[in-house]
Coordinates of C-alpha atoms and ligand atoms in Angstrom, one line a residue:
M547 CA 4.3 -16.0 -34.6
T548 CA 5.9 -12.7 -35.4
F549 CA 4.9 -9.5 -33.6
P550 CA 3.3 -7.7 -36.6
H551 CA 0.9 -11.0 -36.9
I552 CA 0.2 -11.0 -33.2
K553 CA -0.6 -7.3 -33.3
Q554 CA -2.8 -7.6 -36.2
N555 CA -4.7 -10.5 -34.7
E556 CA -5.5 -8.6 -31.5
D557 CA -6.4 -5.4 -33.3
E558 CA -8.8 -7.2 -35.5
F559 CA -10.6 -9.3 -32.9
Q560 CA -10.3 -7.3 -29.6
L561 CA -12.0 -4.0 -28.7
A562 CA -9.4 -1.3 -28.8
T563 CA -9.8 -0.1 -25.2
Y564 CA -6.2 0.1 -24.2
K565 CA -3.2 2.0 -25.7
K566 CA -0.8 -0.9 -25.8
M567 CA 3.2 -1.0 -25.8
P568 CA 4.7 -2.3 -29.1
L569 CA 5.5 -5.6 -27.8
A570 CA 3.9 -9.1 -27.1
V571 CA 5.0 -10.9 -23.9
E572 CA 5.6 -14.5 -24.2
R573 CA 7.3 -15.5 -21.1
G574 CA 8.2 -14.1 -17.7
L575 CA 10.5 -14.8 -14.8
G576 CA 11.0 -12.8 -11.6
S577 CA 11.4 -9.2 -12.7
W578 CA 11.9 -10.0 -16.3
V579 CA 9.6 -10.7 -19.4
W580 CA 10.6 -12.0 -22.8
T581 CA 8.9 -10.9 -26.1
S582 CA 7.8 -12.8 -29.1
D583 CA 10.9 -11.5 -30.8
G584 CA 13.1 -13.0 -28.2
E585 CA 13.9 -9.5 -26.4
K586 CA 14.2 -9.3 -22.7
Y587 CA 12.7 -6.4 -20.9
L588 CA 12.9 -5.4 -17.3
D589 CA 9.5 -5.0 -15.8
L590 CA 9.2 -2.0 -13.5
Y591 CA 5.4 -2.0 -14.0
G592 CA 4.9 -5.6 -12.7
G593 CA 2.1 -6.5 -15.1
H594 CA 0.1 -3.5 -13.9
A595 CA 0.9 -4.1 -10.0
V596 CA -0.3 -7.6 -10.4
C597 CA 3.1 -9.5 -10.3
G598 CA 4.1 -8.9 -6.7
T599 CA 5.8 -12.2 -6.2
G600 CA 7.6 -11.7 -9.6
H601 CA 6.6 -13.3 -12.8
S602 CA 5.9 -17.1 -12.7
H603 CA 7.3 -17.5 -9.1
P604 CA 8.3 -21.2 -8.9
H605 CA 6.3 -21.9 -5.7
V606 CA 3.1 -20.1 -7.1
V607 CA 3.4 -22.0 -10.2
K608 CA 3.7 -25.4 -8.4
A609 CA 0.8 -24.7 -6.3
I610 CA -1.3 -23.8 -9.3
K611 CA -0.3 -26.9 -11.3
E612 CA -0.9 -29.3 -8.6
Q613 CA -4.4 -27.6 -7.7
A614 CA -5.4 -27.9 -11.4
E615 CA -4.5 -31.5 -11.3
R616 CA -6.7 -32.0 -8.2
V617 CA -9.7 -29.8 -9.0
L618 CA -9.9 -26.6 -10.9
F619 CA -13.2 -25.3 -9.5
Y620 CA -16.2 -25.7 -7.3
S621 CA -18.4 -22.9 -5.9
N622 CA -19.0 -21.8 -2.3
L623 CA -21.9 -24.3 -2.2
V624 CA -19.4 -26.6 -1.1
Y625 CA -16.5 -26.6 1.6
S626 CA -12.9 -26.6 0.4
D627 CA -9.7 -27.3 2.3
I628 CA -7.8 -24.8 0.1
R629 CA -10.3 -22.1 0.5
G630 CA -10.2 -22.3 4.3
R631 CA -6.4 -22.4 4.4
A632 CA -6.1 -19.3 2.0
A633 CA -8.7 -17.5 4.1
E634 CA -6.7 -18.3 7.4
K635 CA -3.5 -17.3 6.1
L636 CA -4.9 -14.0 4.7
V637 CA -6.5 -13.2 7.9
S638 CA -3.4 -14.2 10.0
V639 CA -1.3 -11.6 8.2
A640 CA -4.0 -8.7 8.5
P641 CA -4.4 -6.5 11.4
A642 CA -6.0 -8.5 14.1
E643 CA -9.3 -6.5 13.9
L644 CA -10.0 -7.9 10.4
I645 CA -11.2 -11.3 11.1
K646 CA -13.0 -12.6 8.1
A647 CA -12.5 -12.7 4.2
F648 CA -14.9 -12.4 1.3
F649 CA -13.4 -13.7 -1.9
C650 CA -14.4 -12.4 -5.4
N651 CA -12.7 -11.8 -8.7
S652 CA -11.3 -8.3 -9.1
G653 CA -10.8 -4.9 -7.5
T654 CA -13.7 -3.2 -8.6
E655 CA -15.8 -6.2 -7.3
A656 CA -14.2 -6.1 -4.0
N657 CA -15.2 -2.2 -3.7
E658 CA -18.7 -2.7 -4.9
N659 CA -19.1 -5.4 -2.1
A660 CA -17.4 -3.2 0.5
M661 CA -19.7 -0.4 -0.2
R662 CA -22.6 -2.6 -0.2
M663 CA -21.7 -4.2 3.2
A664 CA -21.2 -0.5 4.6
R665 CA -24.8 0.2 3.5
M666 CA -26.1 -2.9 5.0
A667 CA -24.3 -2.4 8.2
T668 CA -25.5 1.2 8.8
G669 CA -29.0 1.1 6.9
R670 CA -27.6 4.6 5.1
E671 CA -26.9 5.2 1.4
K672 CA -24.1 8.0 1.3
I673 CA -20.8 7.0 0.5
V674 CA -17.8 9.7 0.7
S675 CA -14.6 9.1 -1.5
F676 CA -11.8 11.4 -2.2
S677 CA -10.5 13.6 -5.1
G678 CA -7.9 11.7 -7.0
G679 CA -8.7 8.1 -5.9
F680 CA -9.4 5.4 -8.4
H681 CA -11.6 2.4 -7.3
G682 CA -12.5 0.7 -10.4
R683 CA -14.9 0.8 -13.5
T684 CA -18.3 -0.9 -12.5
A685 CA -21.1 1.2 -11.3
D686 CA -20.6 2.1 -7.6
S687 CA -16.7 2.0 -7.9
I688 CA -16.5 4.4 -10.8
S689 CA -19.2 6.6 -9.0
A690 CA -16.8 6.8 -6.1
T691 CA -13.9 7.7 -8.6
F692 CA -13.3 11.5 -8.5
L693 CA -10.3 11.4 -10.8
G694 CA -10.2 12.9 -14.2
K695 CA -12.4 11.5 -17.0
Y696 CA -13.2 8.3 -15.2
R697 CA -16.4 9.2 -13.4
K698 CA -18.0 10.6 -16.4
I699 CA -17.3 7.2 -18.3
G700 CA -19.5 5.7 -15.8
E701 CA -22.5 8.0 -16.3
P702 CA -25.3 7.9 -15.2
N703 CA -23.5 7.5 -11.9
V704 CA -25.1 5.9 -8.9
P705 CA -26.6 8.5 -6.6
H706 CA -25.5 9.3 -3.0
H707 CA -21.7 9.5 -3.8
V708 CA -20.0 12.7 -2.4
E709 CA -16.3 13.9 -2.9
A710 CA -14.1 14.9 -0.1
E711 CA -10.6 16.4 -0.5
F712 CA -7.9 13.9 -0.2
G713 CA -5.8 14.6 3.0
S714 CA -7.9 17.4 4.1
I715 CA -9.1 17.3 7.8
E716 CA -11.4 20.3 7.4
S717 CA -13.1 18.5 4.3
I718 CA -13.6 15.2 6.1
R719 CA -15.0 17.0 9.2
A720 CA -17.5 19.1 6.8
I721 CA -18.7 16.3 4.7
I722 CA -18.9 13.1 6.8
D723 CA -22.1 12.9 9.0
S724 CA -24.7 10.6 10.4
D725 CA -26.3 10.1 6.9
T726 CA -23.0 8.5 5.7
A727 CA -22.8 4.8 5.3
G728 CA -19.2 4.4 4.3
V729 CA -16.0 6.3 3.4
I730 CA -13.8 4.6 0.8
I731 CA -10.0 5.9 0.5
E732 CA -7.2 4.8 -1.8
P733 CA -4.5 5.4 1.0
I734 CA -1.7 6.0 -1.6
Q735 CA -3.5 7.5 -4.8
S736 CA -1.5 5.4 -7.5
M737 CA -3.2 6.4 -10.6
A738 CA -3.2 10.1 -9.6
G739 CA 0.7 10.1 -9.2
M740 CA 1.2 8.5 -5.9
R741 CA -0.5 11.2 -3.8
E742 CA 0.0 10.7 -0.1
A743 CA -1.9 12.0 3.1
S744 CA -0.3 12.5 6.6
P745 CA -0.6 9.8 9.1
E746 CA -2.5 12.2 11.3
F747 CA -5.1 12.5 8.5
F748 CA -5.9 8.8 9.1
T749 CA -6.3 9.2 12.7
E750 CA -8.7 11.9 12.4
L751 CA -10.5 10.1 9.4
R752 CA -11.0 7.0 11.8
A753 CA -12.1 9.5 14.6
V754 CA -14.7 11.2 12.3
C755 CA -16.1 7.8 11.3
D756 CA -16.4 6.5 14.8
K757 CA -18.1 9.7 15.9
H758 CA -21.0 9.2 13.3
G759 CA -20.9 5.3 13.2
V760 CA -19.5 5.2 9.6
V761 CA -18.0 2.3 7.8
L762 CA -14.3 3.0 7.0
I763 CA -12.9 1.1 3.9
F764 CA -9.4 1.2 2.8
D765 CA -9.2 0.3 -1.0
E766 CA -5.9 -1.6 -0.8
V767 CA -5.9 -3.0 -4.3
Q768 CA -2.5 -1.5 -4.9
T769 CA -1.2 -0.9 -1.6
G770 CA -2.0 -4.3 -0.1
V771 CA -0.3 -7.6 0.1
G772 CA 3.3 -6.4 0.9
R773 CA 3.7 -3.8 -1.6
I774 CA 4.3 -0.8 0.5
G775 CA 6.9 -2.5 2.8
D776 CA 4.2 -3.8 5.1
W777 CA 1.4 -6.5 4.6
F778 CA -1.2 -3.8 4.4
F779 CA -1.5 0.0 4.8
A780 CA -4.2 -0.8 7.4
G781 CA -2.5 -1.0 10.7
S782 CA 0.8 0.4 9.5
E783 CA 2.8 3.3 10.6
F784 CA 1.9 5.0 7.4
A785 CA -1.6 5.0 8.8
N786 CA -0.8 6.0 12.1
W787 CA -1.8 2.4 13.1
V788 CA -5.4 3.1 12.0
T789 CA -7.3 0.1 11.1
P790 CA -10.6 0.4 8.8
D791 CA -13.6 -1.7 9.1
I792 CA -12.9 -3.0 5.6
V793 CA -9.9 -3.7 3.4
T794 CA -10.3 -4.4 -0.3
L795 CA -7.6 -6.4 -2.1
A796 CA -6.9 -7.7 -5.7
K797 CA -4.1 -7.2 -8.1
S798 CA -1.2 -9.0 -6.6
L799 CA -3.2 -11.2 -4.2
G800 CA -3.2 -14.1 -6.7
S801 CA 0.2 -13.4 -8.5
G802 CA -1.7 -13.1 -11.9
V803 CA -4.5 -15.4 -11.2
P804 CA -7.7 -13.0 -11.0
V805 CA -8.9 -12.9 -7.3
G806 CA -10.2 -10.1 -5.2
A807 CA -11.0 -9.9 -1.5
C808 CA -12.7 -7.9 1.3
L809 CA -11.4 -8.4 4.8
V810 CA -13.8 -7.2 7.5
N811 CA -14.0 -6.7 11.1
E812 CA -16.5 -8.0 13.6
R813 CA -19.0 -5.0 13.3
V814 CA -19.3 -5.6 9.5
S815 CA -19.1 -9.4 9.8
S816 CA -22.1 -9.6 12.1
A817 CA -24.2 -7.3 9.8
I818 CA -23.9 -9.9 6.9
K819 CA -26.3 -12.6 6.5
E820 CA -26.7 -15.8 4.0
N821 CA -27.4 -14.5 0.3
D822 CA -26.3 -10.8 1.1
L823 CA -23.2 -11.3 -1.1
G824 CA -22.2 -13.6 -3.6
T825 CA -20.4 -14.5 -6.8
T826 CA -19.9 -17.7 -8.9
F827 CA -16.3 -17.6 -9.3
G828 CA -15.2 -16.1 -5.9
G829 CA -13.2 -18.6 -3.6
G830 CA -12.7 -21.1 -6.5
M831 CA -9.9 -23.5 -5.8
L832 CA -7.4 -22.4 -8.4
A833 CA -7.5 -18.9 -7.2
M834 CA -7.3 -20.0 -3.6
A835 CA -4.2 -22.2 -4.4
A836 CA -2.7 -18.8 -5.9
V837 CA -3.5 -16.8 -2.9
L838 CA -2.0 -19.1 -0.4
A839 CA 1.1 -19.7 -2.2
T840 CA 1.6 -16.0 -2.8
L841 CA 1.4 -15.1 0.8
E842 CA 3.8 -18.1 1.6
A843 CA 6.2 -17.0 -1.2
I844 CA 6.2 -13.3 0.1
E845 CA 7.0 -14.5 3.5
A846 CA 9.5 -17.2 2.6
D847 CA 11.5 -14.8 0.5
G848 CA 11.6 -11.7 2.6
M849 CA 10.0 -9.6 0.0
I850 CA 8.3 -7.1 2.3
A851 CA 11.6 -6.1 3.6
N852 CA 13.1 -6.1 0.2
A853 CA 10.4 -3.6 -0.9
T854 CA 11.4 -1.3 1.8
A855 CA 15.1 -1.7 1.1
V856 CA 14.4 -1.0 -2.8
E857 CA 12.6 2.4 -1.8
A858 CA 15.5 3.4 0.5
H859 CA 18.2 2.7 -2.6
L860 CA 16.0 4.7 -4.9
R861 CA 15.3 7.5 -2.5
E862 CA 19.2 7.8 -1.9
S863 CA 20.1 7.4 -5.3
L864 CA 17.7 10.0 -6.7
E865 CA 18.7 12.7 -4.0
G866 CA 19.8 15.7 -5.9
M867 CA 19.7 14.0 -9.4
Q868 CA 19.2 16.6 -12.2
G869 CA 15.4 16.9 -13.3
V870 CA 14.2 14.9 -10.4
V871 CA 11.8 16.8 -8.1
A872 CA 10.7 14.1 -5.4
L873 CA 10.1 10.4 -5.0
H874 CA 6.6 9.7 -3.9
G875 CA 4.9 6.4 -2.3
K876 CA 6.3 3.6 -0.3
G877 CA 8.1 0.3 -0.9
C878 CA 7.4 -0.9 -4.4
L879 CA 4.6 1.6 -5.1
L880 CA 6.6 4.6 -6.1
G881 CA 6.2 7.7 -8.5
I882 CA 9.3 9.7 -9.5
E883 CA 8.2 13.3 -10.1
F884 CA 10.2 15.1 -12.8
D885 CA 10.5 18.9 -13.3
G886 CA 8.5 18.3 -16.6
P887 CA 6.4 15.7 -18.6
C888 CA 7.8 12.2 -17.8
T889 CA 6.6 10.8 -21.5
P890 CA 10.0 11.3 -23.0
I891 CA 11.9 9.3 -20.2
Y892 CA 9.1 6.8 -20.3
S893 CA 9.7 6.3 -24.1
K894 CA 13.4 6.4 -23.6
L895 CA 13.2 3.6 -20.8
L896 CA 10.9 1.5 -23.2
E897 CA 13.6 1.8 -25.9
Q898 CA 16.2 0.6 -23.6
K899 CA 13.9 -2.3 -22.6
I900 CA 12.7 -1.1 -19.2
I901 CA 8.8 -1.1 -18.7
T902 CA 7.5 1.7 -16.4
G903 CA 4.1 3.4 -16.2
T904 CA 2.7 7.0 -16.5
S905 CA 0.0 8.4 -14.4
S906 CA -2.6 11.2 -14.4
N907 CA -0.1 13.6 -13.3
P908 CA 1.9 14.2 -16.5
D909 CA 5.2 14.8 -14.5
V910 CA 5.0 11.4 -12.3
L911 CA 6.5 8.1 -13.8
R912 CA 5.1 5.1 -11.9
L913 CA 7.1 2.1 -10.8
L914 CA 5.3 -0.9 -9.6
P915 CA 7.9 -3.6 -9.7
P916 CA 7.7 -7.1 -8.3
L917 CA 8.5 -7.0 -4.6
C918 CA 11.6 -9.3 -5.3
I919 CA 13.3 -6.9 -7.5
A920 CA 17.2 -6.6 -6.9
K921 CA 18.8 -3.2 -6.2
T922 CA 21.2 -3.9 -9.1
E923 CA 18.2 -4.2 -11.5
I924 CA 16.9 -0.7 -10.0
D925 CA 20.4 0.7 -11.1
W926 CA 19.4 0.0 -14.8
L927 CA 16.6 2.5 -14.5
L928 CA 18.9 4.9 -12.5
E929 CA 21.6 4.9 -15.3
V930 CA 19.0 5.8 -17.9
I931 CA 17.5 8.6 -15.9
R932 CA 21.0 9.9 -14.9
E933 CA 21.8 10.1 -18.8
Q934 CA 18.7 12.2 -19.4
Ligands
LIG550 C1 -6.7 1.3 -6.1 C2 -7.5 0.6 -7.1 N1 -8.8 0.3 -6.8 C3 -9.5 -0.5 -7.7 C4 -9.0 -1.0 -8.9 C5 -9.9 -1.7 -9.9 O1 -9.4 -3.0 -10.0 P1 -9.7 -4.1 -11.1 O2 -9.1 -3.5 -12.3 O3 -9.3 -5.4 -10.7 O4 -11.2 -4.1 -11.1 C6 -7.8 -0.5 -9.4 C7 -7.2 -0.8 -10.6 O5 -6.2 -0.2 -11.2 C8 -7.1 0.3 -8.5 O6 -5.8 0.7 -8.7

């Protein structure tokens, strides 16, 4: 089918909820996608931070194919070998305090369940979240999202959500108290333009939560699964080795097969009983095969070390480049801040067949490439920026 025909079909039969790029993706491999017109694009947006292992990683594709031929799905009402192995692998790469997984289907669902667990574990209602954070579009998650237009879209919002200032120790000391059930934080605020807080902020955040018996949740939907050059932000040096009570995951966890998860510590785990949480599709066999193979591929291909090397290469190359103010973020979760709006460079890159992303900060161009991206592929981007 030609591109105009594909576009017409989607425009006619799908709700127009996204501003789309003028291309139809037909095929992908590694850091590259091919369009219906046979054009090849370098994907520095990683299919919206989902394709961490790259497009159609052979190990992940093989695992999904084999699982599909065995059994596509059965719910949590039965035991499953692949579900147990995926949970075991996920817990094994997480900080030691996080001992159990709950599987669901998306980032917003993982956050909904995390906030519910915080309320269940404490018997309290108040949830504190941060200016600039994005947590999803369902009721509780959007009510915890104090970023631009989003919270308004979710009106009427769920009550008992309170905003604190991201990175401000004074703000958390003033707002978190013994009425607070949970605090949810996006440790690197991606949609807001890769805003970061200091490692000391996370130490203080943990201390304030401990003082008041509050459940601390890291929303690692973007930062998790190797993207920042460590398996998770939780327990990393960027967090001053702080581990929260719950980590939420989605995006690249299944390399493109929809899956979300909450990883919890003993305190939270012991507060959750039969029937407290549930979802039909969570923990389905196809998704579990994708999770296990994704984690195996990241490990086998040394992708976490590569993410760190890619960041170092970009940092060095952008140093002193005209028009570039700063590079924000970690590993393969990066934002280039320019000295003015980034949309002209975003459009120029797309013209040159390089896909990147914008953010709610007009000056910040977002890069969420596969963790397997090569430095030589990054050089394509640098060449276009240099020509600006
Ligand atoms: C940090 C963060 N949390 C939660 C979500 C929501 O995830 P999903 O779109 O899978 O519901 C997103 C999505 O962009 C996100 O970036």
